[in-house]
mmCIF file of C-alpha atoms in Angstrom:
data_model
loop_
_atom_site.group_PDB
_atom_site.id
_atom_site.type_symbol
_atom_site.label_atom_id
_atom_site.label_comp_id
_atom_site.label_asym_id
_atom_site.label_seq_id
_atom_site.Cartn_x
_atom_site.Cartn_y
_atom_site.Cartn_z
ATOM 1 C CA UNK A 1 61.207 72.623 -17.566
ATOM 2 C CA UNK A 2 62.986 69.257 -18.427
ATOM 3 C CA UNK A 3 62.648 67.994 -14.869
ATOM 4 C CA UNK A 4 58.741 68.635 -14.988
ATOM 5 C CA UNK A 5 58.683 66.913 -18.426
ATOM 6 C CA UNK A 6 60.577 64.015 -16.897
ATOM 7 C CA UNK A 7 58.221 63.862 -13.910
ATOM 8 C CA UNK A 8 55.228 63.582 -16.069
ATOM 9 C CA UNK A 9 57.015 61.051 -17.985
ATOM 10 C CA UNK A 10 57.675 58.951 -14.770
ATOM 11 C CA UNK A 11 54.073 59.324 -13.688
ATOM 12 C CA UNK A 12 52.812 58.315 -17.088
ATOM 13 C CA UNK A 13 55.125 55.115 -17.145
ATOM 14 C CA UNK A 14 54.011 54.362 -13.312
ATOM 15 C CA UNK A 15 50.357 54.451 -14.316
ATOM 16 C CA UNK A 16 50.755 52.641 -17.616
ATOM 17 C CA UNK A 17 52.414 49.862 -15.571
ATOM 18 C CA UNK A 18 49.649 49.936 -13.036
ATOM 19 C CA UNK A 19 47.003 49.554 -15.861
ATOM 20 C CA UNK A 20 48.979 46.689 -17.500
ATOM 21 C CA UNK A 21 49.305 44.964 -14.077
ATOM 22 C CA UNK A 22 45.357 45.190 -13.567
ATOM 23 C CA UNK A 23 44.763 43.310 -16.939
ATOM 24 C CA UNK A 24 45.587 40.123 -15.170
ATOM 25 C CA UNK A 25 42.869 40.812 -12.650
ATOM 26 C CA UNK A 26 40.409 41.914 -15.288
ATOM 27 C CA UNK A 27 41.248 38.822 -17.420
ATOM 28 C CA UNK A 28 40.566 36.590 -14.439
ATOM 29 C CA UNK A 29 37.244 38.207 -13.743
ATOM 30 C CA UNK A 30 36.096 37.949 -17.327
ATOM 31 C CA UNK A 31 36.944 34.352 -17.592
ATOM 32 C CA UNK A 32 34.783 33.494 -14.501
ATOM 33 C CA UNK A 33 31.744 33.855 -16.947
ATOM 34 C CA UNK A 34 33.092 33.806 -20.474
ATOM 35 C CA UNK A 35 35.387 31.418 -22.560
ATOM 36 C CA UNK A 36 38.908 32.222 -22.994
ATOM 37 C CA UNK A 37 38.554 32.902 -26.733
ATOM 38 C CA UNK A 38 35.417 34.993 -26.215
ATOM 39 C CA UNK A 39 37.436 37.193 -23.951
ATOM 40 C CA UNK A 40 40.448 37.450 -26.343
ATOM 41 C CA UNK A 41 38.155 38.255 -29.316
ATOM 42 C CA UNK A 42 35.933 40.882 -27.669
ATOM 43 C CA UNK A 43 39.146 42.345 -26.188
ATOM 44 C CA UNK A 44 40.855 42.776 -29.595
ATOM 45 C CA UNK A 45 37.438 43.893 -31.124
ATOM 46 C CA UNK A 46 36.768 46.682 -28.719
ATOM 47 C CA UNK A 47 40.299 47.964 -29.335
ATOM 48 C CA UNK A 48 39.983 47.844 -32.796
ATOM 49 C CA UNK A 49 36.876 50.040 -32.647
ATOM 50 C CA UNK A 50 38.957 52.595 -30.707
ATOM 51 C CA UNK A 51 41.295 52.700 -33.618
ATOM 52 C CA UNK A 52 38.714 53.296 -36.269
ATOM 53 C CA UNK A 53 39.156 56.957 -35.862
ATOM 54 C CA UNK A 54 42.741 56.792 -36.769
ATOM 55 C CA UNK A 55 42.111 54.962 -40.189
ATOM 56 C CA UNK A 56 42.532 57.831 -42.197
ATOM 57 C CA UNK A 57 45.695 58.768 -40.664
ATOM 58 C CA UNK A 58 46.845 55.169 -41.069
ATOM 59 C CA UNK A 59 45.984 55.101 -44.891
ATOM 60 C CA UNK A 60 48.760 57.784 -45.491
ATOM 61 C CA UNK A 61 51.350 55.460 -44.563
ATOM 62 C CA UNK A 62 53.319 53.831 -47.503
ATOM 63 C CA UNK A 63 54.324 50.140 -47.007
ATOM 64 C CA UNK A 64 57.617 48.359 -48.177
ATOM 65 C CA UNK A 65 57.021 44.778 -49.220
ATOM 66 C CA UNK A 66 59.810 43.680 -47.067
ATOM 67 C CA UNK A 67 58.020 45.043 -43.920
ATOM 68 C CA UNK A 68 54.918 43.022 -44.510
ATOM 69 C CA UNK A 69 56.603 39.632 -43.527
ATOM 70 C CA UNK A 70 57.743 41.277 -40.399
ATOM 71 C CA UNK A 71 54.318 42.781 -39.248
ATOM 72 C CA UNK A 72 52.756 39.239 -40.117
ATOM 73 C CA UNK A 73 55.398 37.674 -37.816
ATOM 74 C CA UNK A 74 54.745 40.369 -35.257
ATOM 75 C CA UNK A 75 50.907 39.687 -35.134
ATOM 76 C CA UNK A 76 51.552 35.930 -35.019
ATOM 77 C CA UNK A 77 53.701 36.351 -31.828
ATOM 78 C CA UNK A 78 51.597 39.012 -30.415
ATOM 79 C CA UNK A 79 48.555 39.219 -29.983
ATOM 80 C CA UNK A 80 47.993 35.638 -31.508
ATOM 81 C CA UNK A 81 50.234 33.307 -29.628
ATOM 82 C CA UNK A 82 51.002 35.651 -26.627
ATOM 83 C CA UNK A 83 47.384 35.995 -25.607
ATOM 84 C CA UNK A 84 46.747 32.311 -26.241
ATOM 85 C CA UNK A 85 49.521 31.391 -23.751
ATOM 86 C CA UNK A 86 48.539 34.084 -21.274
ATOM 87 C CA UNK A 87 45.024 33.312 -21.039
ATOM 88 C CA UNK A 88 45.641 29.566 -20.860
ATOM 89 C CA UNK A 89 48.195 30.409 -18.090
ATOM 90 C CA UNK A 90 45.536 32.021 -16.083
ATOM 91 C CA UNK A 91 43.212 29.088 -16.159
ATOM 92 C CA UNK A 92 46.023 27.094 -14.278
ATOM 93 C CA UNK A 93 47.920 29.490 -12.035
ATOM 94 C CA UNK A 94 46.995 32.544 -9.809
ATOM 95 C CA UNK A 95 47.033 36.171 -11.011
ATOM 96 C CA UNK A 96 49.978 36.927 -8.671
ATOM 97 C CA UNK A 97 52.276 34.307 -9.801
ATOM 98 C CA UNK A 98 51.534 35.067 -13.574
ATOM 99 C CA UNK A 99 52.385 38.645 -12.761
ATOM 100 C CA UNK A 100 55.758 37.624 -11.417
ATOM 101 C CA UNK A 101 56.647 35.806 -14.465
ATOM 102 C CA UNK A 102 56.202 38.926 -16.507
ATOM 103 C CA UNK A 103 59.120 40.400 -14.972
ATOM 104 C CA UNK A 104 61.325 37.898 -16.858
ATOM 105 C CA UNK A 105 60.259 39.485 -20.221
ATOM 106 C CA UNK A 106 62.966 42.436 -20.185
ATOM 107 C CA UNK A 107 65.608 39.672 -19.464
ATOM 108 C CA UNK A 108 64.450 37.359 -22.297
ATOM 109 C CA UNK A 109 64.145 40.363 -24.595
ATOM 110 C CA UNK A 110 67.683 41.312 -23.977
ATOM 111 C CA UNK A 111 69.000 37.788 -24.514
ATOM 112 C CA UNK A 112 67.113 37.763 -27.928
ATOM 113 C CA UNK A 113 68.305 40.991 -28.777
ATOM 114 C CA UNK A 114 72.023 39.854 -28.083
ATOM 115 C CA UNK A 115 71.382 36.892 -30.405
ATOM 116 C CA UNK A 116 69.383 38.273 -33.338
ATOM 117 C CA UNK A 117 70.333 41.863 -33.259
ATOM 118 C CA UNK A 118 73.898 41.207 -32.230
ATOM 119 C CA UNK A 119 73.477 43.553 -29.289
ATOM 120 C CA UNK A 120 76.213 43.160 -26.616
ATOM 121 C CA UNK A 121 75.303 41.420 -23.334
ATOM 122 C CA UNK A 122 77.357 42.025 -20.204
ATOM 123 C CA UNK A 123 78.220 39.091 -17.671
ATOM 124 C CA UNK A 124 76.139 40.714 -14.953
ATOM 125 C CA UNK A 125 73.020 40.572 -17.234
ATOM 126 C CA UNK A 126 73.737 36.765 -17.612
ATOM 127 C CA UNK A 127 74.044 36.452 -13.916
ATOM 128 C CA UNK A 128 70.936 38.347 -13.235
ATOM 129 C CA UNK A 129 69.039 36.300 -15.623
ATOM 130 C CA UNK A 130 70.051 33.025 -13.978
ATOM 131 C CA UNK A 131 69.043 34.474 -10.574
ATOM 132 C CA UNK A 132 65.624 35.654 -11.998
ATOM 133 C CA UNK A 133 64.939 32.332 -13.793
ATOM 134 C CA UNK A 134 65.808 30.452 -10.542
ATOM 135 C CA UNK A 135 63.213 32.530 -8.749
ATOM 136 C CA UNK A 136 60.578 31.895 -11.451
ATOM 137 C CA UNK A 137 61.137 27.956 -11.051
ATOM 138 C CA UNK A 138 61.040 28.412 -7.200
ATOM 139 C CA UNK A 139 57.752 30.355 -7.517
ATOM 140 C CA UNK A 140 56.316 27.649 -9.646
ATOM 141 C CA UNK A 141 57.477 24.867 -7.310
ATOM 142 C CA UNK A 142 56.079 26.601 -4.313
ATOM 143 C CA UNK A 143 52.649 27.599 -5.945
ATOM 144 C CA UNK A 144 49.960 25.851 -3.923
ATOM 145 C CA UNK A 145 46.957 24.084 -5.696
ATOM 146 C CA UNK A 146 43.783 25.940 -5.230
ATOM 147 C CA UNK A 147 40.393 26.140 -7.077
ATOM 148 C CA UNK A 148 41.671 29.379 -9.055
ATOM 149 C CA UNK A 149 45.011 27.815 -9.638
ATOM 150 C CA UNK A 150 44.784 23.981 -10.248
ATOM 151 C CA UNK A 151 48.166 23.664 -11.830
ATOM 152 C CA UNK A 152 50.522 26.458 -10.936
ATOM 153 C CA UNK A 153 53.676 24.853 -12.626
ATOM 154 C CA UNK A 154 51.891 24.454 -16.100
ATOM 155 C CA UNK A 155 50.398 27.734 -15.759
ATOM 156 C CA UNK A 156 53.670 29.506 -14.951
ATOM 157 C CA UNK A 157 55.318 27.648 -17.860
ATOM 158 C CA UNK A 158 52.567 28.838 -20.281
ATOM 159 C CA UNK A 159 53.104 32.365 -18.957
ATOM 160 C CA UNK A 160 56.810 31.989 -19.595
ATOM 161 C CA UNK A 161 55.831 30.799 -23.206
ATOM 162 C CA UNK A 162 53.890 34.191 -23.357
ATOM 163 C CA UNK A 163 56.786 36.099 -22.304
ATOM 164 C CA UNK A 164 59.033 34.500 -25.068
ATOM 165 C CA UNK A 165 56.320 35.585 -27.565
ATOM 166 C CA UNK A 166 56.299 38.895 -25.991
ATOM 167 C CA UNK A 167 60.185 39.271 -26.446
ATOM 168 C CA UNK A 168 60.069 38.136 -29.955
ATOM 169 C CA UNK A 169 57.280 40.766 -30.619
ATOM 170 C CA UNK A 170 59.516 43.537 -29.031
ATOM 171 C CA UNK A 171 62.530 42.652 -31.342
ATOM 172 C CA UNK A 172 60.419 42.747 -34.261
ATOM 173 C CA UNK A 173 58.675 46.015 -33.108
ATOM 174 C CA UNK A 174 62.138 47.574 -32.718
ATOM 175 C CA UNK A 175 62.703 46.865 -36.313
ATOM 176 C CA UNK A 176 59.289 48.490 -37.496
ATOM 177 C CA UNK A 177 59.119 51.410 -35.159
ATOM 178 C CA UNK A 178 61.907 53.113 -36.996
ATOM 179 C CA UNK A 179 59.437 53.452 -40.077
ATOM 180 C CA UNK A 180 55.822 53.352 -38.540
ATOM 181 C CA UNK A 181 54.557 55.081 -35.464
ATOM 182 C CA UNK A 182 54.008 52.976 -32.322
ATOM 183 C CA UNK A 183 50.116 53.823 -32.432
ATOM 184 C CA UNK A 184 49.993 52.225 -35.916
ATOM 185 C CA UNK A 185 51.814 49.179 -34.834
ATOM 186 C CA UNK A 186 49.315 48.654 -31.896
ATOM 187 C CA UNK A 187 46.450 49.346 -34.302
ATOM 188 C CA UNK A 188 47.656 46.421 -36.597
ATOM 189 C CA UNK A 189 47.718 44.119 -33.558
ATOM 190 C CA UNK A 190 44.309 44.932 -32.580
ATOM 191 C CA UNK A 191 42.794 44.436 -36.027
ATOM 192 C CA UNK A 192 44.835 41.255 -36.664
ATOM 193 C CA UNK A 193 43.838 39.949 -33.158
ATOM 194 C CA UNK A 194 40.165 40.404 -33.724
ATOM 195 C CA UNK A 195 40.368 38.713 -37.047
ATOM 196 C CA UNK A 196 42.510 35.819 -35.737
ATOM 197 C CA UNK A 197 40.319 35.013 -32.544
ATOM 198 C CA UNK A 198 36.969 35.330 -34.339
ATOM 199 C CA UNK A 199 36.723 31.764 -35.668
ATOM 200 C CA UNK A 200 37.792 30.564 -32.083
ATOM 201 C CA UNK A 201 35.031 32.841 -30.623
ATOM 202 C CA UNK A 202 32.304 31.355 -33.005
ATOM 203 C CA UNK A 203 33.339 27.704 -32.040
ATOM 204 C CA UNK A 204 33.402 28.609 -28.384
ATOM 205 C CA UNK A 205 29.897 30.057 -28.679
ATOM 206 C CA UNK A 206 28.572 27.077 -30.458
ATOM 207 C CA UNK A 207 29.883 24.615 -28.128
ATOM 208 C CA UNK A 208 29.724 26.080 -24.701
ATOM 209 C CA UNK A 209 27.436 28.291 -22.496
ATOM 210 C CA UNK A 210 28.715 31.908 -22.670
ATOM 211 C CA UNK A 211 27.265 34.247 -19.962
ATOM 212 C CA UNK A 212 27.629 37.857 -20.569
ATOM 213 C CA UNK A 213 27.237 39.232 -16.839
ATOM 214 C CA UNK A 214 27.690 42.843 -15.898
ATOM 215 C CA UNK A 215 31.203 42.119 -14.414
ATOM 216 C CA UNK A 216 32.419 40.283 -17.407
ATOM 217 C CA UNK A 217 31.297 43.067 -19.925
ATOM 218 C CA UNK A 218 32.832 45.630 -17.807
ATOM 219 C CA UNK A 219 36.010 43.828 -17.831
ATOM 220 C CA UNK A 220 35.937 43.292 -21.486
ATOM 221 C CA UNK A 221 35.401 47.236 -21.935
ATOM 222 C CA UNK A 222 38.303 47.825 -19.394
ATOM 223 C CA UNK A 223 40.665 45.494 -21.287
ATOM 224 C CA UNK A 224 39.725 46.891 -24.865
ATOM 225 C CA UNK A 225 39.776 50.477 -24.103
ATOM 226 C CA UNK A 226 41.587 51.299 -20.939
ATOM 227 C CA UNK A 227 44.444 48.611 -21.008
ATOM 228 C CA UNK A 228 45.112 48.573 -24.845
ATOM 229 C CA UNK A 229 44.425 52.222 -25.720
ATOM 230 C CA UNK A 230 45.133 54.096 -22.378
ATOM 231 C CA UNK A 231 48.139 51.956 -21.358
ATOM 232 C CA UNK A 232 49.844 52.002 -24.629
ATOM 233 C CA UNK A 233 49.051 55.672 -25.032
ATOM 234 C CA UNK A 234 50.548 56.681 -21.655
ATOM 235 C CA UNK A 235 53.543 54.372 -22.346
ATOM 236 C CA UNK A 236 54.121 55.959 -25.892
ATOM 237 C CA UNK A 237 53.775 59.350 -24.500
ATOM 238 C CA UNK A 238 56.357 58.660 -22.009
ATOM 239 C CA UNK A 239 58.773 57.584 -24.508
ATOM 240 C CA UNK A 240 58.849 61.126 -25.795
ATOM 241 C CA UNK A 241 60.014 62.357 -22.302
ATOM 242 C CA UNK A 242 62.343 59.427 -21.297
ATOM 243 C CA UNK A 243 64.766 57.185 -22.925
ATOM 244 C CA UNK A 244 63.645 53.803 -23.896
ATOM 245 C CA UNK A 245 66.415 52.079 -22.020
ATOM 246 C CA UNK A 246 65.285 53.996 -19.024
ATOM 247 C CA UNK A 247 61.514 53.243 -19.602
ATOM 248 C CA UNK A 248 62.022 49.517 -20.037
ATOM 249 C CA UNK A 249 63.095 49.214 -16.218
ATOM 250 C CA UNK A 250 59.411 50.262 -15.285
ATOM 251 C CA UNK A 251 58.161 47.127 -16.620
ATOM 252 C CA UNK A 252 59.264 45.441 -13.279
ATOM 253 C CA UNK A 253 56.458 47.309 -11.560
ATOM 254 C CA UNK A 254 53.875 45.277 -13.331
ATOM 255 C CA UNK A 255 54.312 42.125 -11.142
ATOM 256 C CA UNK A 256 54.144 44.256 -7.974
ATOM 257 C CA UNK A 257 50.942 46.054 -9.199
ATOM 258 C CA UNK A 258 49.331 42.671 -9.984
ATOM 259 C CA UNK A 259 50.237 41.046 -6.523
ATOM 260 C CA UNK A 260 48.755 44.131 -4.817
ATOM 261 C CA UNK A 261 45.610 44.048 -6.799
ATOM 262 C CA UNK A 262 45.145 40.297 -6.746
ATOM 263 C CA UNK A 263 45.605 40.363 -3.008
ATOM 264 C CA UNK A 264 42.790 43.132 -2.499
ATOM 265 C CA UNK A 265 40.404 42.485 -5.379
ATOM 266 C CA UNK A 266 40.595 38.520 -5.906
ATOM 267 C CA UNK A 267 41.599 37.838 -2.245
ATOM 268 C CA UNK A 268 44.492 35.840 -3.468
ATOM 269 C CA UNK A 269 46.663 34.537 -0.594
ATOM 270 C CA UNK A 270 50.598 34.863 -0.873
ATOM 271 C CA UNK A 271 52.817 32.448 1.093
ATOM 272 C CA UNK A 272 56.002 33.459 2.674
ATOM 273 C CA UNK A 273 57.843 31.035 0.141
ATOM 274 C CA UNK A 274 56.168 32.689 -2.779
ATOM 275 C CA UNK A 275 57.150 36.292 -1.469
ATOM 276 C CA UNK A 276 60.672 35.287 -1.133
ATOM 277 C CA UNK A 277 60.663 33.645 -4.784
ATOM 278 C CA UNK A 278 59.182 36.886 -6.064
ATOM 279 C CA UNK A 279 61.842 38.936 -4.347
ATOM 280 C CA UNK A 280 64.563 36.717 -5.899
ATOM 281 C CA UNK A 281 63.010 37.210 -9.454
ATOM 282 C CA UNK A 282 62.966 41.115 -8.773
ATOM 283 C CA UNK A 283 66.299 40.872 -7.488
ATOM 284 C CA UNK A 284 67.637 39.238 -10.525
ATOM 285 C CA UNK A 285 65.895 41.712 -12.744
ATOM 286 C CA UNK A 286 67.612 44.727 -10.817
ATOM 287 C CA UNK A 287 70.897 43.290 -11.298
ATOM 288 C CA UNK A 288 70.490 42.680 -14.951
ATOM 289 C CA UNK A 289 69.046 46.365 -15.404
ATOM 290 C CA UNK A 290 71.851 47.999 -13.372
ATOM 291 C CA UNK A 291 74.600 46.013 -15.343
ATOM 292 C CA UNK A 292 73.166 47.003 -18.545
ATOM 293 C CA UNK A 293 73.499 50.759 -17.495
ATOM 294 C CA UNK A 294 77.073 50.298 -16.304
ATOM 295 C CA UNK A 295 77.871 48.329 -19.293
ATOM 296 C CA UNK A 296 76.603 51.135 -21.755
ATOM 297 C CA UNK A 297 78.769 53.656 -19.862
ATOM 298 C CA UNK A 298 82.010 51.631 -20.382
ATOM 299 C CA UNK A 299 81.085 51.353 -23.868
ATOM 300 C CA UNK A 300 80.845 55.082 -24.354
ATOM 301 C CA UNK A 301 84.212 55.574 -22.473
ATOM 302 C CA UNK A 302 85.805 53.201 -24.774
#
């Protein structure tokens, strides 16, 4: 019975990573007809509508004053700064390269947790981090300038900034998740994001042409409902079947799914150098993840 539950958890994680990987493609499609902040606002607004159903349940939670500042910081890092960096990154780099940069997030999170949460960090984790970072720099340098990626180096740097914000969000969420359900934290992000991006959307709507085409509207609905609600729902469900440390390893599937979808849907071409750089990033991530598991075993034995 346990194996069946674990298999369900594994498939849930894989499908969640596929959905999150597809978000880069959906963002790129939506941004072909809409402004960046218009996409961000409607993504958060549509996601907020999905959480309206849970408002009665959320109203039963009691808040501590000390947690409000953490919730505020959480919303500033993600979705506010995170999505600004990410959507700006996609205006300068390709979907496949941006997807590969996301593989650095588990490493950045581990480093941040070691500093702020005083979690022990192994030497192999540091070694894997250096390899992955070298791969990310190589990927940025090898990125070719195209119509859809006019400045890959700048775009990849902005995506890296988004990953730093995502890591900060994860560290704050670890603190809050002990008191509040993950669904509640996700809902707060959605409502806060809709409020934060609304003025930007109004300004963009008044100053530039906004064209709501069928593809852009479908992409917005997909981002708001499938990526936010279904993606996080599957991930949270998987956490009830699989340990969080093991579930985090599946984040490394996101860039692989992103590259595959970008190749087939957006017809993005991948050079041999980009593939080698991507493999370098993944190898560094794998080394860091394996080291964490071994290091934990040594701590248990000690």
